[in-house]
Amino acid sequence: MEISFNPIHSIDRAISLLFKNDAELLQQFKGSFDPVIRVADPKFADFQVNGILPLAKKNRLNPVQLANTVCKKLTDSQTIDSNLFELSVAGPGFINFKLKASYLSKWLESYSSAQAIQQETSQWLNKEITVIDFPSANTAKQAHIGHLRPMVIGESIARILEFSGATVIRDNHIGDWGTNFGSLIMILKKKGITINEFENPAEALELIDSLYKEATTLENNNPELRDISRNELLKLQNGDSENTLIWQSIIDVSNQAFEKLFEQLAVKIDYTLGESFYKDKVQRIYDELLTLEIAEKSDGALVVWHNEIKKFAKDNKRPFPFNIRKKDGASNYASTDLATILYRIEHFKAQSVIYLTDSRQQDHFEQLFLTTKKWFQKKDYPLPKLKHVWWGTILGSDNKPIKTKSGESIKLQLLIDEAIERALKVVTEKNPSLPVEEQRTIAKAVAIGALKYADLSSNRTQDYVFDWDRMLSFEGNTAPYLLYVIARINSIFRKADLDLSDSSINHHFDVRTTYEIQLARKLIQFPITLNQTLSDLRPHFLSTYLFELAGVFNTFYNNEKVIDADSSIQQRRISLCHRTHTVLSIGLNLLGITTVDRM
Ligand code: ARG
C-alpha cells in the first residue's frame, strides 16, 4: 500500500478500490459512493469515515452492520494494509482509522525534507496562472496601520499559492487616478513646491499628505479654488504635460515610500499596474458591454443590473445597479476593474484572480464577478476563478478601530519602529550575552514576525485586538514562541555537534514511545492543514497547526532524552527534531515570517 502525502488520500483510494472491485458490494449499490473522510477526535482515531451512514440509509441497511462488512472486506482483501492502519467501527456506523507507528515512520521517511514536501505540494495547483491583487493601496497618502493587513495577508497567501504549485503574479493595483490629484496639483502650483526635489520619499509623502489636507480646507473656504482644482484634474485627465509630470512625481514618491515598507515587511510585488494604467482601456469595456446588452444607459451613466443580488435599492424594486461609468462620462472604480480583468486574461493568461481588500468592498466584488461572468459567457471567453479575500478591522484595547491618542490613524512606519524597539528590549532581556548586532537582527525578525503573526493567527474575516504585550510574549500562540522552538532545535543540534542541513541524519524513523508517536502524528497532519489553508485562503489554519505542533514538540522534548540517549534512540529522536524544524520553518516562511537560529 502506497504511503500518500496526505493520508486521507490513501484511505480514500482504498475504499473506492473496494467499492469498484468487490462483487458483493457492487451488487448492493449503484452509483458512486463518497466515503466522507474527516480528521477524527485524536482520542479515538486519526481519521473517520462518515459516509457509510447515509449510504446505509439510502439502501435501507443497518449502518453498523454495513460498516462492519466494509471494515472486514478492507482488511481481508488487503486493500488496507493492517500493518499500517488499525480499523474499528464506532458509534452509529463510522469507521475509525488509526495510523500505526509503522505508517508514521514510513511517512516520515518518504517525505524526509523540505524539498520532498514541496515536490508533493507543487503538484496541487498544476502551475495555474494566478494573479493576486494586493496590497493595492491608494497613492499620495502615507501608509497607516490599515495597510498592514493587505500586505501581511497578501504576502502569506501568495507564498502559500506558490508553494502549492501556482504560477503567481503579484499585481499591486494602486489607486492612482483619483479626484484628489486636482487638489494636490492646485496647491503644489500655488505654493511653488516641486516634489521630485526631495531625497527622502517618506518625507515627501508626509508633506503631500498634509498639503492635501490643507488644500481641502482651502477649497472649503474659497469655492473658486475648488474650480481651479477641478480644472487641474480635467487637464490631467486630458493629458496636459505639466500636470502629468506633477502627477507622476507624486506617484513616484508614493511608490518609493511604499517600497521601503515592502522591504521591511518582506513583501514582494511583480507589477504595479494601477488604475491609471487602464485609463485608455475602459472605452472597450463600455463598447463591449453595451453591444452585448449587458450594460444599459441610465441618465448618461452606464449601469449593469443584477436581479439575483438580494440587496435592494431605495425604491425597493430593483437591486443596486453596478455603475460602470459616471454620469459625466468619466470612468470609475468599476470601469477600471472590468478593464483590469480583461487585461489579466489577455495579457497574463490568468486562470485565477484573487483580490484582497477589507470587508467593505464585498458588494463591489460581488457585482464585478457577476458582470464578468455574464460578459464572458456572451463573449465565449473562459471564465477565470475569481475570489475576493477580505478581512475585518484591527481594534484597539477599547474594542474600537485602533487610533492614536489624538484620534488619528497610526502610521505604519511608526508601528514598525515601535515593534522593533519593543522586541529589542525583550530579546536583550532574554539573551543579554549575544553580540549587539545579532540582538538587532533577532529583534527585527521577532518584531516583524510578531506583527505579522498576530494578524495571521486570527481568522481574517474577524476583527482582532492589537496588543503589544500579547504579540511579543514568549508564551501562547505568538511568533516569539514559535521562533523560540526553532532556535531551541538549532541549539539541540549544536549541542549534539550535528548539522541541521546534513541530509543523512534524517532518514531513520522507527517511532516507538508515546511522545514520539504523538509528535509524528502531528507532523503528518501538515499536508492536511496546508490543504485546508489553501482551499479557504485562511492562514490562521496554518498558524494554529504550527502552534499545536510546537506544543507537542515541547512535550516530547521535556519528556524524552534526545541527546545522550542510546545511539539508535538518539538518532530517531534527532530525526524527529529535524523534521519538526523543517515543518515549522516551512510553515513560518509561508506566513512570511523570517526565522532565526538563535534567540
Ligand atoms: N485601491 C483600492 C483601495 O485602496 C483597492 C484595490 C483592490 N483591487 C482592485 N482590483 N479593485 O481601496
Coordinates of C-alpha atoms and ligand atoms in Angstrom, one line a residue:
M1 CA 0.0 0.0 0.0
E2 CA 1.3 3.4 -1.0
I3 CA 2.0 5.9 1.7
S4 CA 0.5 9.0 0.2
F5 CA 1.5 12.5 1.3
N6 CA -2.0 13.2 2.5
P7 CA -3.0 10.1 4.5
I8 CA -6.7 10.8 3.7
H9 CA -5.9 10.0 0.1
S10 CA -4.6 6.5 1.0
I11 CA -7.8 5.8 2.8
D12 CA -10.0 7.3 0.0
R13 CA -8.2 5.3 -2.7
A14 CA -8.5 2.1 -0.8
I15 CA -12.2 2.5 -0.2
S16 CA -13.0 3.4 -3.8
L17 CA -11.0 0.4 -4.9
L18 CA -13.0 -1.8 -2.7
F19 CA -16.3 -0.4 -3.9
K20 CA -15.2 -0.8 -7.5
N21 CA -14.0 -4.3 -7.3
D22 CA -16.0 -6.1 -4.7
A23 CA -18.8 -8.0 -6.5
E24 CA -21.0 -8.2 -3.5
L25 CA -20.8 -4.5 -2.8
L26 CA -21.2 -3.8 -6.5
Q27 CA -24.4 -5.7 -6.5
Q28 CA -25.8 -3.9 -3.5
F29 CA -25.2 -0.3 -4.5
K30 CA -25.3 1.6 -7.7
G31 CA -23.6 4.8 -8.5
S32 CA -20.7 6.3 -6.7
F33 CA -20.0 6.4 -3.0
D34 CA -18.5 9.3 -1.2
P35 CA -16.7 8.0 1.9
V36 CA -16.6 11.5 3.5
I37 CA -13.3 11.2 5.4
R38 CA -12.6 13.6 8.2
V39 CA -9.9 14.1 10.8
A40 CA -11.1 12.4 13.9
D41 CA -11.1 13.3 17.5
P42 CA -7.5 12.3 18.4
K43 CA -8.7 10.5 21.5
F44 CA -10.2 7.8 19.3
A45 CA -8.5 7.7 15.9
D46 CA -6.8 9.7 13.2
F47 CA -9.5 9.7 10.6
Q48 CA -13.1 8.9 10.5
V49 CA -15.1 7.6 7.5
N50 CA -18.6 9.1 7.8
G51 CA -20.2 8.1 4.5
I52 CA -21.4 4.7 5.5
L53 CA -24.4 6.1 7.4
P54 CA -26.1 7.9 4.5
L55 CA -25.3 5.0 2.2
A56 CA -26.9 2.6 4.6
K57 CA -29.9 4.8 5.0
K58 CA -30.4 5.2 1.2
N59 CA -30.3 1.4 0.8
R60 CA -32.3 0.6 3.9
L61 CA -29.4 -1.3 5.6
N62 CA -28.2 -1.4 9.1
P63 CA -25.3 1.1 9.2
V64 CA -23.3 -0.7 11.9
Q65 CA -23.6 -4.0 10.1
L66 CA -22.6 -2.3 6.8
A67 CA -19.7 -0.6 8.4
N68 CA -18.5 -3.9 9.8
T69 CA -18.8 -5.6 6.4
V70 CA -16.8 -2.8 4.8
C71 CA -14.2 -2.9 7.5
K72 CA -13.8 -6.7 7.2
K73 CA -13.6 -6.5 3.4
L74 CA -11.0 -3.8 3.5
T75 CA -8.7 -5.9 5.7
D76 CA -9.5 -9.3 4.3
S77 CA -8.8 -8.2 0.7
Q78 CA -5.7 -6.4 2.0
T79 CA -6.9 -3.3 0.3
I80 CA -6.0 -1.7 3.6
D81 CA -2.6 -2.9 5.0
S82 CA -3.3 -3.8 8.6
N83 CA 0.4 -3.3 9.4
L84 CA -0.2 0.4 8.7
F85 CA -3.8 1.0 9.8
E86 CA -6.0 -0.1 12.7
L87 CA -9.6 -0.1 11.8
S88 CA -12.7 -0.1 14.0
V89 CA -16.4 0.6 13.8
A90 CA -17.7 3.2 16.1
G91 CA -20.9 5.0 17.0
P92 CA -23.9 4.6 14.7
G93 CA -21.7 3.4 11.8
F94 CA -18.5 5.3 11.4
I95 CA -15.2 3.6 10.5
N96 CA -12.3 4.8 12.5
F97 CA -8.8 4.7 11.0
K98 CA -5.9 4.8 13.3
L99 CA -2.4 5.2 11.9
K100 CA 0.0 2.6 13.3
A101 CA 3.5 3.6 14.2
S102 CA 4.8 1.9 11.1
Y103 CA 2.7 4.2 8.9
L104 CA 4.0 7.2 10.8
S105 CA 7.6 6.1 10.4
K106 CA 7.2 5.3 6.7
W107 CA 5.6 8.7 6.1
L108 CA 8.4 10.5 7.8
E109 CA 10.9 8.6 5.7
S110 CA 9.1 9.2 2.4
Y111 CA 8.7 13.0 3.0
S112 CA 12.0 13.5 4.5
S113 CA 12.9 17.0 3.6
A114 CA 11.6 20.4 2.6
Q115 CA 12.2 19.5 -1.0
A116 CA 10.4 16.2 -0.8
I117 CA 7.4 18.0 0.8
Q118 CA 7.5 20.8 -1.8
Q119 CA 7.7 18.2 -4.6
E120 CA 4.3 17.0 -3.4
T121 CA 2.6 20.3 -2.8
S122 CA 3.8 21.8 -6.0
Q123 CA 1.6 19.4 -7.9
W124 CA -1.6 20.7 -6.3
L125 CA -2.3 23.7 -8.4
N126 CA -0.6 22.4 -11.5
K127 CA 1.1 25.8 -12.5
E128 CA -2.3 27.5 -12.6
I129 CA -1.7 31.1 -13.6
T130 CA -2.9 33.1 -10.6
V131 CA -2.9 36.9 -10.3
I132 CA -3.0 38.0 -6.8
D133 CA -4.1 41.6 -6.5
F134 CA -2.5 43.1 -3.4
P135 CA -1.8 45.3 -1.4
S136 CA -3.2 47.9 -3.8
A137 CA -3.2 50.9 -1.5
N138 CA -4.2 54.3 -2.8
T139 CA -1.3 56.6 -3.7
A140 CA -0.5 60.1 -2.3
K141 CA -1.2 59.0 1.2
Q142 CA 1.1 57.7 3.9
A143 CA 0.6 54.1 4.9
H144 CA -1.1 53.5 8.2
I145 CA -2.0 50.5 10.3
G146 CA -4.9 49.7 8.0
H147 CA -2.4 48.9 5.3
L148 CA -0.8 46.1 7.4
R149 CA -3.5 43.5 6.7
P150 CA -3.3 43.6 2.9
M151 CA 0.5 43.4 3.0
V152 CA 0.6 40.6 5.6
I153 CA -2.3 38.5 4.4
G154 CA -1.4 39.0 0.8
E155 CA 2.2 38.0 1.1
S156 CA 1.3 34.9 3.0
I157 CA -1.4 33.8 0.6
A158 CA 0.9 34.5 -2.4
R159 CA 3.6 32.3 -0.7
I160 CA 1.0 29.5 0.0
L161 CA -0.1 29.6 -3.6
E162 CA 3.4 29.4 -4.9
F163 CA 4.2 26.6 -2.6
S164 CA 1.1 24.8 -3.8
G165 CA 2.4 25.0 -7.4
A166 CA 0.6 28.0 -8.8
T167 CA 2.3 30.4 -11.1
V168 CA 1.8 33.5 -9.1
I169 CA 1.7 37.1 -10.5
R170 CA 1.7 39.7 -7.8
D171 CA -0.1 42.8 -9.1
N172 CA -0.3 45.9 -7.0
H173 CA -3.5 47.6 -8.2
I174 CA -2.9 51.1 -6.7
G175 CA -5.5 53.8 -6.7
D176 CA -3.5 56.4 -8.6
W177 CA -6.2 58.1 -10.7
G178 CA -8.4 59.7 -8.1
T179 CA -10.0 63.2 -7.9
N180 CA -7.6 64.1 -5.1
F181 CA -4.9 64.9 -7.7
G182 CA -6.8 68.0 -8.8
S183 CA -6.5 69.5 -5.3
L184 CA -2.9 68.3 -5.0
I185 CA -1.8 69.9 -8.3
M186 CA -3.6 73.1 -7.3
I187 CA -1.8 73.5 -4.0
L188 CA 1.6 72.4 -5.3
K189 CA 1.4 75.1 -8.0
K190 CA 0.1 77.7 -5.6
K191 CA 3.0 77.1 -3.2
G192 CA 5.6 76.5 -5.9
I193 CA 6.7 73.2 -4.5
T194 CA 8.3 70.6 -6.7
I195 CA 8.0 67.1 -5.4
N196 CA 11.0 65.4 -7.2
E197 CA 13.4 67.6 -5.3
F198 CA 13.1 65.5 -2.2
E199 CA 15.7 63.0 -1.2
N200 CA 13.5 61.1 1.3
P201 CA 10.3 59.7 -0.3
A202 CA 8.7 59.1 3.1
E203 CA 9.2 62.8 4.0
A204 CA 7.9 63.9 0.6
L205 CA 4.8 61.7 1.1
E206 CA 4.3 63.2 4.5
L207 CA 4.3 66.6 3.0
I208 CA 1.9 65.6 0.2
D209 CA -0.4 64.2 2.9
S210 CA -0.5 67.4 4.8
L211 CA -0.8 69.5 1.7
Y212 CA -3.8 67.6 0.6
K213 CA -5.5 68.3 4.0
E214 CA -4.6 72.0 3.6
A215 CA -5.9 72.0 0.1
T216 CA -9.3 70.7 1.1
T217 CA -9.6 73.2 3.9
L218 CA -8.7 76.0 1.5
E219 CA -11.3 74.7 -1.0
N220 CA -14.0 74.7 1.6
N221 CA -13.3 78.3 2.4
N222 CA -12.8 79.5 -1.1
P223 CA -15.1 77.8 -3.7
E224 CA -13.2 79.4 -6.5
L225 CA -10.2 77.3 -5.5
R226 CA -12.4 74.2 -5.9
D227 CA -13.0 75.2 -9.5
I228 CA -9.3 75.6 -10.1
S229 CA -8.7 72.1 -8.7
R230 CA -11.4 70.7 -10.8
N231 CA -9.8 72.3 -13.8
E232 CA -6.4 70.9 -12.9
L233 CA -7.9 67.5 -12.7
L234 CA -9.6 67.9 -16.1
K235 CA -6.3 69.0 -17.6
L236 CA -4.5 66.0 -16.1
Q237 CA -7.2 63.6 -17.4
N238 CA -6.8 65.2 -20.9
G239 CA -3.1 64.6 -20.9
D240 CA -1.8 68.0 -20.1
S241 CA 2.0 67.6 -19.9
E242 CA 2.8 69.8 -17.0
N243 CA 0.1 68.2 -14.8
T244 CA 1.1 64.8 -15.9
L245 CA 4.6 65.5 -14.7
I246 CA 3.4 66.7 -11.3
W247 CA 1.1 63.7 -11.1
Q248 CA 4.0 61.4 -12.0
S249 CA 6.2 62.9 -9.3
I250 CA 3.6 62.2 -6.7
I251 CA 3.1 58.6 -7.8
D252 CA 6.9 58.1 -7.8
V253 CA 7.5 59.2 -4.2
S254 CA 4.4 57.3 -3.1
N255 CA 5.6 54.1 -4.7
Q256 CA 9.1 54.6 -3.3
A257 CA 7.8 55.2 0.2
F258 CA 5.7 52.0 -0.1
E259 CA 8.6 50.0 -1.4
K260 CA 10.6 50.8 1.7
L261 CA 7.7 49.4 3.7
F262 CA 7.5 46.3 1.5
E263 CA 11.2 45.7 2.0
Q264 CA 10.9 45.9 5.8
L265 CA 7.8 43.6 5.8
A266 CA 9.3 41.2 3.2
V267 CA 6.5 41.9 0.7
K268 CA 7.3 41.1 -2.9
I269 CA 5.5 42.7 -5.8
D270 CA 5.9 41.9 -9.5
Y271 CA 3.8 44.6 -11.1
T272 CA 2.3 47.9 -10.1
L273 CA -0.4 48.4 -12.7
G274 CA -2.7 50.9 -11.0
E275 CA -6.0 52.4 -12.1
S276 CA -4.3 55.0 -14.3
F277 CA -2.8 52.1 -16.4
Y278 CA -6.3 51.3 -17.6
K279 CA -7.5 54.8 -18.5
D280 CA -7.3 54.2 -22.2
K281 CA -8.7 50.7 -21.9
V282 CA -12.1 51.5 -20.5
Q283 CA -13.7 52.6 -23.8
R284 CA -13.5 49.0 -25.0
I285 CA -15.4 47.9 -21.8
Y286 CA -18.3 50.4 -22.4
D287 CA -18.5 49.3 -26.1
E288 CA -18.5 45.6 -25.4
L289 CA -20.9 45.6 -22.5
L290 CA -23.3 47.8 -24.5
T291 CA -23.1 45.8 -27.6
L292 CA -23.6 42.5 -25.7
E293 CA -26.6 44.2 -24.0
I294 CA -25.2 43.6 -20.5
A295 CA -24.9 47.3 -19.6
E296 CA -27.6 49.9 -20.3
K297 CA -27.5 53.7 -20.3
S298 CA -29.2 55.4 -17.4
D299 CA -29.2 59.2 -17.1
G300 CA -25.9 59.3 -19.0
A301 CA -24.3 56.8 -16.7
L302 CA -23.7 53.2 -17.7
V303 CA -25.1 50.5 -15.4
V304 CA -25.5 46.8 -15.1
W305 CA -28.4 45.2 -13.3
H306 CA -28.1 42.0 -11.4
N307 CA -31.5 40.9 -10.3
E308 CA -30.1 37.9 -8.4
I309 CA -28.5 40.2 -5.9
K310 CA -30.8 40.4 -2.9
K311 CA -29.8 43.8 -1.6
F312 CA -32.3 46.3 -2.8
A313 CA -32.0 49.9 -3.8
K314 CA -34.1 52.7 -2.1
D315 CA -37.1 52.2 -4.3
N316 CA -37.2 48.6 -3.1
K317 CA -38.0 47.3 -6.5
R318 CA -34.6 46.5 -8.1
P319 CA -31.3 45.7 -6.6
F320 CA -28.4 48.2 -6.7
P321 CA -27.1 48.6 -10.2
F322 CA -23.4 48.2 -10.8
N323 CA -22.4 51.6 -12.0
I324 CA -19.7 51.2 -14.6
R325 CA -19.4 54.8 -15.9
K326 CA -20.2 58.0 -14.2
K327 CA -23.0 60.4 -15.5
D328 CA -20.3 62.9 -16.7
G329 CA -18.8 60.1 -18.8
A330 CA -15.8 59.6 -16.5
S331 CA -14.6 56.2 -15.7
N332 CA -14.9 54.9 -12.1
Y333 CA -13.6 52.1 -9.9
A334 CA -15.9 49.6 -11.6
S335 CA -14.8 50.5 -15.2
T336 CA -11.1 50.2 -14.4
D337 CA -11.7 46.9 -12.6
L338 CA -13.5 45.5 -15.6
A339 CA -10.7 46.6 -17.9
T340 CA -8.2 45.1 -15.4
I341 CA -9.9 41.7 -15.6
L342 CA -9.7 41.7 -19.3
Y343 CA -6.0 42.7 -19.3
R344 CA -5.2 39.9 -16.8
I345 CA -6.9 37.4 -19.0
E346 CA -5.5 38.6 -22.3
H347 CA -2.0 39.7 -21.2
F348 CA -1.2 37.4 -18.3
K349 CA -3.4 34.5 -19.4
A350 CA -4.8 34.4 -15.8
Q351 CA -6.7 31.3 -14.9
S352 CA -7.5 32.6 -11.4
V353 CA -7.6 36.1 -9.9
I354 CA -7.6 36.7 -6.2
Y355 CA -8.4 40.2 -4.9
L356 CA -7.5 41.4 -1.4
T357 CA -9.3 44.2 0.3
D358 CA -11.1 44.9 3.5
S359 CA -14.7 43.8 4.1
R360 CA -16.2 47.0 2.9
Q361 CA -15.7 46.1 -0.8
Q362 CA -17.7 42.9 -0.8
D363 CA -20.6 44.3 -2.7
H364 CA -18.3 45.7 -5.3
F365 CA -16.7 42.4 -6.0
E366 CA -19.9 40.5 -6.0
Q367 CA -21.2 42.8 -8.7
L368 CA -17.8 42.8 -10.5
F369 CA -17.7 39.0 -10.6
L370 CA -21.4 38.7 -11.7
T371 CA -20.8 41.2 -14.5
T372 CA -17.7 39.4 -15.7
K373 CA -19.5 36.0 -15.6
K374 CA -22.3 37.3 -17.8
W375 CA -20.0 39.2 -20.1
F376 CA -17.6 36.3 -20.7
Q377 CA -20.4 33.9 -21.2
K378 CA -21.8 36.0 -24.1
K379 CA -18.3 36.7 -25.4
D380 CA -17.5 33.0 -25.2
Y381 CA -14.4 33.6 -23.1
P382 CA -13.2 31.1 -20.4
L383 CA -14.2 32.5 -17.0
P384 CA -11.2 32.5 -14.6
K385 CA -11.7 31.6 -11.0
L386 CA -12.5 34.9 -9.2
K387 CA -12.1 35.2 -5.5
H388 CA -12.4 38.1 -3.0
V389 CA -10.3 37.6 0.1
W390 CA -11.4 40.1 2.7
W391 CA -10.8 40.8 6.4
G392 CA -12.0 42.6 9.5
T393 CA -10.7 45.6 11.4
I394 CA -7.7 45.9 13.7
L395 CA -9.1 47.1 17.1
G396 CA -7.6 49.0 20.0
S397 CA -7.9 47.9 23.6
D398 CA -11.3 49.7 23.7
N399 CA -12.6 47.3 21.0
K400 CA -12.9 50.2 18.6
P401 CA -10.9 50.6 15.3
I402 CA -7.4 51.4 16.5
K403 CA -6.3 55.0 16.5
T404 CA -3.6 57.2 18.1
K405 CA -4.5 59.0 21.3
S406 CA -5.4 62.1 19.3
G407 CA -7.7 60.1 17.2
E408 CA -5.6 59.7 14.0
S409 CA -4.6 56.5 12.2
I410 CA -1.3 55.1 13.3
K411 CA 1.4 55.4 10.7
L412 CA 2.7 52.1 9.6
Q413 CA 6.4 53.1 9.8
L414 CA 6.0 54.3 13.4
L415 CA 4.3 51.0 14.2
I416 CA 7.2 49.0 12.7
D417 CA 9.7 51.2 14.5
E418 CA 7.9 50.7 17.8
A419 CA 7.7 46.9 17.3
I420 CA 11.5 46.7 16.7
E421 CA 12.2 48.8 19.8
R422 CA 10.0 46.7 22.0
A423 CA 11.3 43.5 20.5
L424 CA 14.9 44.6 21.2
K425 CA 14.0 45.0 24.8
V426 CA 12.6 41.6 25.0
V427 CA 15.5 40.0 23.2
T428 CA 18.2 41.6 25.2
E429 CA 16.5 40.7 28.4
K430 CA 16.2 37.1 27.3
N431 CA 19.7 36.9 25.9
P432 CA 22.0 39.6 27.3
S433 CA 25.2 37.9 26.3
L434 CA 24.6 37.9 22.5
P435 CA 26.6 40.4 20.4
V436 CA 24.6 43.6 19.8
E437 CA 24.5 43.2 16.0
E438 CA 22.9 39.8 16.4
Q439 CA 20.5 41.1 19.0
R440 CA 19.3 43.6 16.5
T441 CA 18.9 41.1 13.7
I442 CA 16.9 38.9 16.1
A443 CA 14.8 41.8 17.3
K444 CA 13.9 42.7 13.8
A445 CA 12.8 39.1 13.0
V446 CA 10.8 39.0 16.2
A447 CA 9.2 42.4 15.7
I448 CA 8.1 41.8 12.1
G449 CA 7.2 38.2 12.9
A450 CA 5.1 39.3 15.9
L451 CA 3.2 42.0 13.9
K452 CA 2.5 39.5 11.1
Y453 CA 1.7 36.6 13.3
A454 CA -0.8 38.5 15.5
D455 CA -2.6 39.3 12.3
L456 CA -2.4 36.0 10.6
S457 CA -3.3 33.9 13.6
S458 CA -6.8 35.3 13.9
N459 CA -9.4 34.3 11.4
R460 CA -9.1 37.0 8.8
T461 CA -12.8 37.7 8.5
Q462 CA -13.0 38.7 12.1
D463 CA -11.7 41.8 13.8
Y464 CA -8.8 41.4 16.2
V465 CA -7.5 43.4 19.1
F466 CA -4.0 44.8 18.7
D467 CA -2.0 44.0 21.9
W468 CA 1.8 44.6 22.1
D469 CA 2.3 42.6 25.2
R470 CA 0.5 39.6 23.9
M471 CA 2.1 39.5 20.5
L472 CA 5.6 39.8 21.9
S473 CA 5.1 37.3 24.6
F474 CA 7.2 34.1 24.6
E475 CA 4.2 32.2 25.8
G476 CA 1.0 31.4 23.9
N477 CA 0.1 31.4 20.3
T478 CA 2.7 34.0 19.2
A479 CA 5.6 34.5 16.8
P480 CA 8.3 34.6 19.6
Y481 CA 7.0 31.3 21.0
L482 CA 7.3 29.6 17.6
L483 CA 10.6 31.3 16.7
Y484 CA 12.0 30.1 20.0
V485 CA 11.1 26.5 19.4
I486 CA 13.1 26.7 16.1
A487 CA 16.0 28.3 17.9
R488 CA 15.8 25.6 20.5
I489 CA 16.0 22.8 17.9
N490 CA 19.0 24.6 16.5
S491 CA 20.6 24.6 19.9
I492 CA 19.9 20.8 20.3
F493 CA 21.8 20.3 17.1
R494 CA 24.7 22.5 18.2
K495 CA 24.9 20.6 21.4
A496 CA 24.9 17.2 19.6
D497 CA 27.5 18.6 17.2
L498 CA 25.2 17.9 14.3
D499 CA 24.4 20.0 11.3
L500 CA 20.7 20.6 10.5
S501 CA 21.5 20.8 6.8
D502 CA 23.1 17.4 6.8
S503 CA 20.5 15.3 4.9
S504 CA 21.9 12.0 6.0
I505 CA 20.7 12.4 9.6
N506 CA 17.1 12.3 8.9
H507 CA 16.4 9.0 7.2
H508 CA 15.8 6.7 10.0
F509 CA 12.4 6.5 11.7
D510 CA 11.1 3.9 14.0
V511 CA 8.9 5.9 16.3
R512 CA 8.0 4.0 19.5
T513 CA 7.3 5.9 22.7
T514 CA 4.0 7.7 23.3
Y515 CA 5.7 11.1 22.9
E516 CA 7.5 10.1 19.7
I517 CA 4.3 8.8 18.3
Q518 CA 2.4 11.9 19.3
L519 CA 4.9 14.2 17.6
A520 CA 5.0 12.0 14.5
R521 CA 1.2 12.1 14.3
K522 CA 1.2 15.8 14.4
L523 CA 3.9 16.1 11.8
I524 CA 2.0 14.1 9.2
Q525 CA -1.0 16.4 9.6
F526 CA 0.9 19.1 7.8
P527 CA -0.4 18.3 4.3
I528 CA -4.0 18.3 5.6
T529 CA -3.6 21.6 7.3
L530 CA -1.9 23.1 4.3
N531 CA -4.7 21.9 2.0
Q532 CA -7.3 23.4 4.2
T533 CA -5.4 26.7 4.4
L534 CA -5.1 26.8 0.6
S535 CA -8.7 26.0 -0.1
D536 CA -10.1 28.6 2.3
L537 CA -7.2 31.0 1.9
R538 CA -7.1 31.4 5.6
P539 CA -3.6 31.4 7.1
H540 CA -4.9 31.0 10.6
F541 CA -5.4 27.3 10.0
L542 CA -1.7 27.0 9.3
S543 CA -0.7 29.1 12.3
T544 CA -3.0 27.2 14.7
Y545 CA -1.4 24.0 13.4
L546 CA 2.2 25.3 13.9
F547 CA 1.3 26.4 17.5
E548 CA 0.0 22.9 18.2
L549 CA 3.0 21.3 16.6
A550 CA 5.3 23.4 18.8
G551 CA 3.4 22.4 21.9
V552 CA 3.6 18.7 21.0
F553 CA 7.3 19.1 20.3
N554 CA 7.9 20.8 23.7
T555 CA 6.1 18.0 25.4
F556 CA 8.2 15.4 23.6
Y557 CA 11.4 17.3 24.4
N558 CA 10.5 17.7 28.0
N559 CA 9.8 14.1 28.4
E560 CA 12.3 12.3 26.3
K561 CA 16.0 12.5 26.3
V562 CA 17.3 13.4 22.9
I563 CA 21.0 13.7 23.4
D564 CA 22.9 11.2 25.5
A565 CA 20.2 8.6 24.8
D566 CA 21.3 5.2 23.4
S567 CA 22.6 5.9 19.9
S568 CA 19.8 4.4 17.9
I569 CA 17.3 6.2 20.2
Q570 CA 19.2 9.4 19.8
Q571 CA 19.1 9.0 16.1
R572 CA 15.4 8.7 15.7
R573 CA 14.7 11.5 18.2
I574 CA 17.2 13.8 16.5
S575 CA 15.3 12.9 13.3
L576 CA 12.1 14.0 14.9
C577 CA 13.6 17.2 16.0
H578 CA 14.9 17.8 12.5
R579 CA 11.5 17.1 11.0
T580 CA 9.8 19.4 13.4
H581 CA 12.3 22.1 12.4
T582 CA 11.6 21.5 8.7
V583 CA 7.8 21.8 9.1
L584 CA 7.9 24.8 11.5
S585 CA 10.3 26.6 9.1
I586 CA 8.3 25.9 6.0
G587 CA 5.2 27.0 7.9
L588 CA 6.6 30.2 9.2
N589 CA 8.0 31.0 5.8
L590 CA 4.6 30.5 4.3
L591 CA 3.3 33.1 6.8
G592 CA 6.0 35.4 5.6
I593 CA 8.0 35.2 8.8
T594 CA 11.8 35.1 8.9
T595 CA 13.3 32.6 11.3
V596 CA 16.5 32.8 13.4
D597 CA 18.9 30.2 14.6
R598 CA 19.4 31.6 18.0
M599 CA 17.3 33.7 20.3
Ligands
ARG1 N1 -7.1 50.8 -4.3 C1 -8.2 50.1 -3.7 C2 -8.4 50.7 -2.3 O1 -7.4 51.2 -1.7 C3 -8.0 48.6 -3.6 C4 -7.9 47.9 -4.9 C5 -8.2 46.5 -4.9 N2 -8.1 45.9 -6.2 C6 -9.0 46.0 -7.2 N3 -8.7 45.4 -8.3 N4 -10.1 46.7 -7.0 O2 -9.4 50.5 -1.7

